[in-house]
Short mmCIF file of C-alpha atoms and ligand atoms in Angstrom, two decimals:
data_model
loop_
_atom_site.label_atom_id
_atom_site.label_comp_id
_atom_site.label_asym_id
_atom_site.label_seq_id
_atom_site.Cartn_x
_atom_site.Cartn_y
_atom_site.Cartn_z
CA MET G 1 -18.50 -99.35 92.02
CA LYS G 2 -18.19 -101.73 89.14
CA LEU G 3 -20.37 -99.54 87.01
CA TYR G 4 -18.25 -96.51 87.92
CA ASN G 5 -15.07 -98.33 86.89
CA TYR G 6 -16.64 -99.44 83.65
CA ASN G 7 -17.58 -95.89 82.84
CA TRP G 8 -14.08 -94.74 83.46
CA SER G 9 -12.46 -97.31 81.23
CA THR G 10 -15.03 -96.57 78.52
CA LYS G 11 -14.16 -92.91 78.83
CA ILE G 12 -10.48 -93.70 78.51
CA VAL G 13 -11.09 -95.87 75.46
CA LEU G 14 -13.27 -93.22 73.85
CA THR G 15 -10.83 -90.43 74.65
CA THR G 16 -7.92 -92.44 73.25
CA ALA G 17 -9.92 -93.21 70.09
CA PHE G 18 -10.80 -89.53 69.75
CA LEU G 19 -7.20 -88.46 70.20
CA LEU G 20 -5.99 -91.03 67.71
CA GLY G 21 -8.61 -89.86 65.22
CA ALA G 22 -7.55 -86.27 65.72
CA ALA G 23 -3.93 -87.25 65.32
CA GLN G 24 -4.78 -88.98 62.08
CA THR G 25 -6.55 -85.90 60.76
CA GLN G 26 -3.63 -83.74 61.83
CA ALA G 27 -1.27 -86.12 60.09
CA ALA G 28 -2.56 -84.96 56.68
CA LYS G 29 0.57 -83.98 54.86
CA VAL G 30 0.49 -80.52 53.28
CA LEU G 31 2.28 -80.35 49.94
CA LYS G 32 3.01 -76.85 48.67
CA LEU G 33 2.74 -76.12 44.95
CA SER G 34 4.16 -72.94 43.48
CA HIS G 35 3.49 -71.30 40.11
CA ASN G 36 4.09 -67.92 38.52
CA GLN G 37 0.64 -67.13 37.09
CA GLY G 38 -2.48 -65.55 38.56
CA PRO G 39 -5.45 -67.53 39.90
CA GLU G 40 -7.52 -66.77 36.77
CA VAL G 41 -5.48 -68.80 34.27
CA PRO G 42 -6.77 -72.22 33.17
CA VAL G 43 -3.73 -74.09 34.44
CA HIS G 44 -4.45 -72.83 37.95
CA HIS G 45 -7.95 -74.33 37.72
CA ALA G 46 -6.53 -77.57 36.36
CA MET G 47 -4.17 -77.73 39.34
CA LYS G 48 -7.02 -77.02 41.77
CA TYR G 49 -8.72 -80.01 40.20
CA PHE G 50 -5.46 -81.94 40.69
CA ALA G 51 -5.43 -80.95 44.39
CA ASP G 52 -9.05 -82.08 44.85
CA LYS G 53 -8.33 -85.42 43.24
CA VAL G 54 -5.16 -85.99 45.29
CA LYS G 55 -7.16 -85.38 48.45
CA GLU G 56 -9.93 -87.69 47.29
CA TYR G 57 -7.65 -90.53 46.17
CA THR G 58 -5.57 -90.44 49.35
CA ASP G 59 -8.59 -90.16 51.66
CA GLY G 60 -7.37 -86.81 52.86
CA GLU G 61 -3.85 -87.97 53.71
CA LEU G 62 -2.33 -85.50 51.25
CA VAL G 63 -3.41 -81.89 50.88
CA VAL G 64 -1.98 -79.83 48.00
CA ARG G 65 -1.83 -76.10 48.75
CA ILE G 66 -1.33 -73.84 45.73
CA TYR G 67 0.61 -70.56 45.82
CA THR G 68 0.14 -68.25 42.82
CA ASN G 69 2.00 -65.32 41.22
CA GLY G 70 5.48 -66.43 42.21
CA GLN G 71 4.78 -65.76 45.93
CA LEU G 72 7.24 -68.52 46.76
CA GLY G 73 9.79 -67.46 44.16
CA THR G 74 10.25 -67.16 40.42
CA GLN G 75 9.63 -70.21 38.28
CA ARG G 76 13.30 -71.09 38.33
CA GLU G 77 13.58 -70.61 42.09
CA SER G 78 10.52 -72.81 42.63
CA VAL G 79 12.08 -75.60 40.60
CA GLU G 80 15.25 -75.28 42.67
CA LEU G 81 13.24 -75.35 45.90
CA ALA G 82 11.52 -78.53 44.72
CA GLN G 83 14.88 -79.97 43.77
CA ASN G 84 16.24 -79.49 47.28
CA GLY G 85 13.06 -80.73 48.96
CA THR G 86 11.89 -77.38 50.41
CA LEU G 87 8.85 -77.32 48.13
CA ALA G 88 6.74 -80.30 47.03
CA PHE G 89 5.60 -79.14 43.57
CA ALA G 90 6.55 -76.54 41.00
CA LYS G 91 4.44 -75.82 37.93
CA THR G 92 6.93 -74.79 35.34
CA ASN G 93 7.30 -75.45 31.64
CA ALA G 94 9.53 -77.37 29.27
CA SER G 95 11.61 -74.25 28.52
CA GLU G 96 12.60 -73.63 32.11
CA LEU G 97 13.26 -77.35 32.64
CA GLU G 98 15.72 -77.53 29.76
CA ALA G 99 18.42 -76.13 32.06
CA PHE G 100 17.75 -78.94 34.55
CA GLU G 101 17.29 -81.83 32.09
CA PRO G 102 18.23 -81.29 28.41
CA LEU G 103 15.72 -83.85 27.09
CA TYR G 104 12.85 -81.43 27.84
CA GLY G 105 14.40 -79.38 25.04
CA VAL G 106 12.89 -81.64 22.39
CA LEU G 107 9.48 -80.20 23.26
CA ASN G 108 10.82 -76.68 22.76
CA LEU G 109 11.98 -77.17 19.18
CA PRO G 110 10.17 -74.87 16.76
CA TYR G 111 7.67 -76.57 14.49
CA ILE G 112 8.29 -80.04 15.95
CA PHE G 113 4.55 -80.65 16.33
CA LYS G 114 2.35 -80.98 13.26
CA SER G 115 -0.89 -80.17 15.04
CA ARG G 116 -2.55 -80.03 18.43
CA ALA G 117 -3.54 -83.67 17.97
CA HIS G 118 0.10 -84.60 17.32
CA TYR G 119 1.17 -82.60 20.40
CA TYR G 120 -1.27 -84.54 22.59
CA GLU G 121 -0.29 -87.82 21.01
CA VAL G 122 3.35 -87.15 21.91
CA LEU G 123 2.68 -85.88 25.44
CA THR G 124 0.51 -88.86 26.36
CA SER G 125 2.83 -91.43 24.73
CA ASP G 126 5.90 -93.27 26.03
CA VAL G 127 7.95 -90.37 24.71
CA GLY G 128 6.09 -87.98 27.01
CA GLU G 129 6.60 -90.31 29.98
CA GLU G 130 10.26 -90.86 29.14
CA ILE G 131 10.89 -87.11 29.29
CA LEU G 132 8.99 -86.76 32.58
CA ASP G 133 11.07 -89.59 34.04
CA ALA G 134 14.35 -88.19 32.75
CA SER G 135 14.58 -85.48 35.41
CA LYS G 136 14.33 -87.94 38.32
CA ASP G 137 18.07 -88.13 38.77
CA LYS G 138 18.10 -84.32 38.94
CA GLY G 139 15.77 -84.47 41.94
CA LEU G 140 12.57 -83.75 40.00
CA VAL G 141 9.80 -86.25 39.30
CA GLY G 142 7.74 -85.19 36.29
CA ILE G 143 4.07 -85.60 37.17
CA THR G 144 2.19 -84.33 34.14
CA TYR G 145 2.00 -81.83 31.26
CA TYR G 146 -0.50 -79.02 30.86
CA ASP G 147 -1.49 -77.42 27.58
CA GLY G 148 0.25 -74.12 27.02
CA GLY G 149 -1.16 -73.49 23.53
CA SER G 150 1.15 -72.26 20.81
CA ARG G 151 3.56 -69.37 21.12
CA SER G 152 3.84 -66.47 18.68
CA PHE G 153 5.62 -63.12 18.65
CA TYR G 154 3.96 -59.94 19.89
CA ALA G 155 5.28 -56.41 19.72
CA LYS G 156 4.37 -52.81 19.00
CA LYS G 157 4.59 -53.62 15.29
CA ALA G 158 3.53 -56.48 13.05
CA ILE G 159 6.06 -59.26 12.49
CA LYS G 160 5.15 -60.85 9.20
CA THR G 161 8.47 -62.42 8.28
CA PRO G 162 11.73 -62.98 10.20
CA ALA G 163 13.10 -59.81 8.58
CA ASP G 164 10.74 -57.84 10.85
CA LEU G 165 12.57 -59.20 13.91
CA LYS G 166 15.89 -57.71 12.84
CA ASP G 167 17.46 -55.59 15.60
CA LEU G 168 14.55 -56.21 17.96
CA LYS G 169 15.26 -57.24 21.51
CA ILE G 170 13.05 -60.24 22.07
CA ARG G 171 12.32 -61.54 25.54
CA VAL G 172 12.85 -65.28 25.74
CA GLN G 173 12.66 -67.79 28.54
CA PRO G 174 15.97 -69.04 29.94
CA SER G 175 16.11 -71.88 27.43
CA PRO G 176 19.02 -72.49 25.05
CA THR G 177 16.50 -73.60 22.40
CA ALA G 178 14.57 -70.34 22.64
CA VAL G 179 17.79 -68.33 22.43
CA ARG G 180 18.96 -70.23 19.36
CA MET G 181 15.57 -69.89 17.68
CA VAL G 182 15.49 -66.11 18.03
CA GLU G 183 19.11 -65.86 16.85
CA LEU G 184 18.33 -67.84 13.71
CA LEU G 185 15.31 -65.66 13.08
CA GLY G 186 17.52 -62.57 13.25
CA GLY G 187 16.39 -61.02 16.57
CA ASN G 188 18.32 -60.36 19.79
CA PRO G 189 17.27 -62.91 22.41
CA THR G 190 17.00 -61.43 25.90
CA PRO G 191 16.20 -63.83 28.78
CA ILE G 192 13.98 -62.20 31.42
CA SER G 193 11.85 -63.88 34.07
CA TRP G 194 8.09 -63.90 33.57
CA GLY G 195 7.36 -61.69 36.57
CA GLU G 196 9.52 -58.87 35.22
CA LEU G 197 8.28 -58.96 31.67
CA TYR G 198 5.40 -56.49 31.85
CA THR G 199 7.68 -53.74 33.14
CA ALA G 200 10.45 -54.71 30.71
CA LEU G 201 8.04 -54.30 27.78
CA GLN G 202 6.65 -51.09 29.21
CA GLN G 203 10.05 -49.52 29.73
CA GLY G 204 11.42 -50.68 26.40
CA VAL G 205 14.03 -53.00 27.95
CA VAL G 206 12.74 -55.41 25.31
CA ASP G 207 10.78 -54.68 22.13
CA ALA G 208 8.90 -57.93 21.82
CA ALA G 209 8.00 -61.18 23.51
CA GLU G 210 6.48 -64.48 22.51
CA ASN G 211 3.77 -66.48 24.18
CA ASN G 212 0.21 -67.74 23.83
CA GLU G 213 -2.84 -65.46 23.56
CA SER G 214 -3.52 -65.41 27.28
CA ALA G 215 -0.31 -63.43 27.88
CA LEU G 216 -2.06 -60.51 26.17
CA THR G 217 -5.04 -60.58 28.51
CA ASP G 218 -4.24 -62.44 31.74
CA ALA G 219 -0.77 -60.88 31.98
CA ARG G 220 -2.03 -57.65 30.31
CA HIS G 221 0.83 -57.52 27.77
CA GLY G 222 -1.81 -56.51 25.20
CA GLU G 223 -1.94 -53.12 26.93
CA ILE G 224 1.54 -52.49 25.52
CA CYS G 225 1.95 -54.73 22.49
CA LYS G 226 -0.76 -54.10 19.92
CA PHE G 227 0.26 -56.71 17.32
CA TYR G 228 0.10 -60.47 17.81
CA SER G 229 1.73 -62.16 14.81
CA ARG G 230 0.58 -65.74 14.54
CA ASP G 231 3.71 -67.58 13.45
CA GLU G 232 3.01 -70.28 16.09
CA HIS G 233 6.69 -71.23 16.33
CA THR G 234 6.45 -73.50 19.35
CA MET G 235 3.98 -75.47 21.46
CA ILE G 236 5.69 -75.61 24.82
CA PRO G 237 3.80 -77.54 27.47
CA ASP G 238 3.63 -76.50 31.09
CA VAL G 239 4.98 -79.22 33.36
CA LEU G 240 4.16 -80.11 36.94
CA VAL G 241 7.23 -81.48 38.69
CA MET G 242 7.55 -82.87 42.18
CA SER G 243 10.45 -82.93 44.57
CA LYS G 244 12.02 -86.39 44.37
CA ALA G 245 12.95 -86.24 48.06
CA ILE G 246 9.31 -85.68 49.03
CA TRP G 247 8.02 -88.18 46.44
CA GLU G 248 10.20 -90.87 47.98
CA GLY G 249 8.75 -90.18 51.41
CA LEU G 250 5.25 -91.10 50.17
CA THR G 251 3.63 -94.52 50.17
CA GLU G 252 3.23 -96.30 46.86
CA LYS G 253 -0.53 -95.79 47.06
CA GLN G 254 0.00 -92.03 47.47
CA GLN G 255 2.40 -91.94 44.52
CA VAL G 256 -0.12 -93.75 42.33
CA ALA G 257 -2.82 -91.30 43.45
CA ILE G 258 -0.64 -88.33 42.50
CA LYS G 259 0.13 -89.69 39.04
CA LYS G 260 -3.53 -90.55 38.44
CA ALA G 261 -4.69 -87.10 39.58
CA GLY G 262 -2.01 -85.55 37.36
CA LYS G 263 -3.22 -87.38 34.26
CA GLU G 264 -6.82 -86.47 34.93
CA SER G 265 -6.00 -82.81 35.52
CA MET G 266 -4.13 -82.75 32.20
CA LEU G 267 -7.34 -83.71 30.42
CA LYS G 268 -9.22 -81.10 32.40
CA GLN G 269 -6.73 -78.48 31.22
CA LYS G 270 -7.16 -79.61 27.62
CA THR G 271 -10.77 -78.44 27.62
CA LEU G 272 -10.14 -75.39 29.78
CA TRP G 273 -7.29 -74.27 27.56
CA ALA G 274 -9.16 -74.59 24.27
CA GLU G 275 -11.93 -72.35 25.61
CA ARG G 276 -9.52 -69.85 27.13
CA ALA G 277 -7.28 -69.38 24.08
CA GLU G 278 -10.29 -68.47 21.98
CA GLU G 279 -11.70 -66.18 24.65
CA ALA G 280 -8.33 -64.45 25.17
CA ALA G 281 -7.88 -63.82 21.45
CA GLN G 282 -11.32 -62.24 21.26
CA LYS G 283 -10.83 -60.14 24.38
CA ALA G 284 -7.39 -58.95 23.23
CA GLN G 285 -8.86 -57.73 19.95
CA GLU G 286 -12.08 -56.24 21.27
CA LYS G 287 -11.04 -54.79 24.62
CA LEU G 288 -7.33 -54.07 24.16
CA GLY G 289 -7.30 -53.24 20.45
CA VAL G 290 -4.68 -55.87 19.58
CA THR G 291 -4.42 -56.72 15.88
CA PHE G 292 -3.93 -60.40 15.07
CA VAL G 293 -1.59 -60.69 12.12
CA ASP G 294 -1.40 -63.54 9.62
CA VAL G 295 2.21 -64.25 8.79
CA ASP G 296 4.22 -65.98 6.13
CA LYS G 297 4.79 -69.08 8.27
CA ASN G 298 7.08 -70.80 5.77
CA SER G 299 9.63 -68.03 6.03
CA PHE G 300 9.88 -68.74 9.78
CA ILE G 301 10.01 -72.52 9.27
CA GLU G 302 12.84 -72.17 6.75
CA LYS G 303 15.04 -70.11 9.10
CA VAL G 304 14.80 -72.46 12.07
CA LYS G 305 15.07 -75.66 10.06
CA PRO G 306 18.67 -76.45 11.12
CA MET G 307 17.55 -76.73 14.73
CA HIS G 308 16.10 -80.24 14.52
CA ASP G 309 19.38 -81.62 13.16
CA GLU G 310 21.45 -79.60 15.61
CA ALA G 311 19.40 -80.97 18.52
CA ALA G 312 19.68 -84.55 17.22
CA LYS G 313 23.46 -84.19 17.39
CA THR G 314 23.47 -83.30 21.09
CA SER G 315 22.84 -86.86 22.28
CA GLU G 316 21.73 -90.26 21.11
CA GLU G 317 18.65 -90.13 23.35
CA MET G 318 17.67 -86.78 21.89
CA ALA G 319 18.06 -88.09 18.34
CA LYS G 320 15.84 -91.06 19.16
CA LEU G 321 13.17 -88.85 20.69
CA ILE G 322 13.11 -86.59 17.63
CA ASP G 323 12.75 -89.59 15.32
CA LYS G 324 9.94 -91.03 17.41
CA ILE G 325 8.07 -87.72 17.52
CA LYS G 326 8.38 -87.27 13.77
CA ALA G 327 7.20 -90.81 13.12
CA MET G 328 3.98 -90.28 15.06
C1 GCU O 1 3.81 -69.55 29.88
C2 GCU O 1 4.00 -70.63 30.91
C3 GCU O 1 4.81 -70.18 32.09
C4 GCU O 1 6.03 -69.41 31.68
C5 GCU O 1 5.67 -68.31 30.70
C6 GCU O 1 6.90 -67.53 30.22
O1 GCU O 1 2.88 -68.63 30.29
O2 GCU O 1 2.77 -71.12 31.34
O3 GCU O 1 5.15 -71.31 32.84
O4 GCU O 1 6.70 -68.87 32.76
O5 GCU O 1 5.01 -68.87 29.60
O6 GCU O 1 6.95 -67.17 29.06
O7 GCU O 1 7.79 -67.28 31.04
#
C-alpha cells in the first residue's frame, strides 16, 4: 500500500514538473518583426541572425518572427503599429523615421558622410546611440542600424548633372530632407511608398527614383530604368525600431539581449551588404542591361550645400549633431 501511495505521489510530482516545463516552453514570447523587402535581401538575413541571437541569449524566452514584403503593412504603417504596441519590431530607415523623430534627419542629409568608414564611425558612436534613443518618447526604441549602401538616381536616361533632373518626377521617400534635396537639384519630388514604386515607374507616374544598387535587381527596377547614375547623394541607414510598450514589458536581461543581438547583426549586415552591392551592380549590368553612369559629383554637392546649414537651424540638438559628425 505504501509503495502504491509513493508511486502516486511520484507521478503527481512528475506530472506537475512536466506541466510546468511545458508551460515554460509555451511562455516563450513571440515578437513580430515587419519589413517591406523580400527574403533575399541582405538585411533580411541580418535580421534572421538577430532573431537567432535573441533566442540564444534569452534561452528561448523570446522568439522573433519576421514578416517580409509588407505583409503586415507598409513601412510607415509598421512603424505606427510598433508605436501603438500592436507590433514588436519594424525595420524601417532613417528617412521614414524623420516624420516620427526629426533627429533621424541628420542621417538623411546629402553628402554628410565622407566615406563608408565615416558612416560606420558615426553609426557606432554616441551620436548614433543618441539618435536611436531620441525616438523613445515617441514610443519607438531604436535597436540598431543596418547598412543601406549609398543612394543614387536611376531613370530611363542618364543623369550626369542636376540639369538632367529638370522637369523629372522623382520618387522620394516620405522624408522632408529627401523632398528638399530633389527640389534643390531641380526635380519634382514625388513621395510614393516602396511597395508601389515598381508600378509607378512602369506606368510613368514617376520618371526616376533613387536608391542603392539592389533596388535594380532585388526590386527589379532595372527592368524599367536602364541608367544608374552614381551621384551617391545619401547614405541612409536602415533602422530596426522596437515598440516602447513591448520593450518595457521585458526583463532587463531580455532588453540587454536584444541590444546585444542588434549590435552583432549590424556587423553581420556590414559584410553581407558589401558583397551584395557589388553583386547587384554586376547583375544589373550583365543581366538587365543597366548602364552605370559616372557623374559630375561636384555639381550635385554644390546644389545641395545649403541643406546642412538649413538643418542646423532647425534645433540646437540638430546643430550639435551635425558639428559632431563633421568633426569625426
Ligand atoms: C531602402 C530601404 C527601405 C526603404 C526603401 C525605399 O531599400 O532599405 O527601408 O523602404 O529604401 O526607398 O523606400
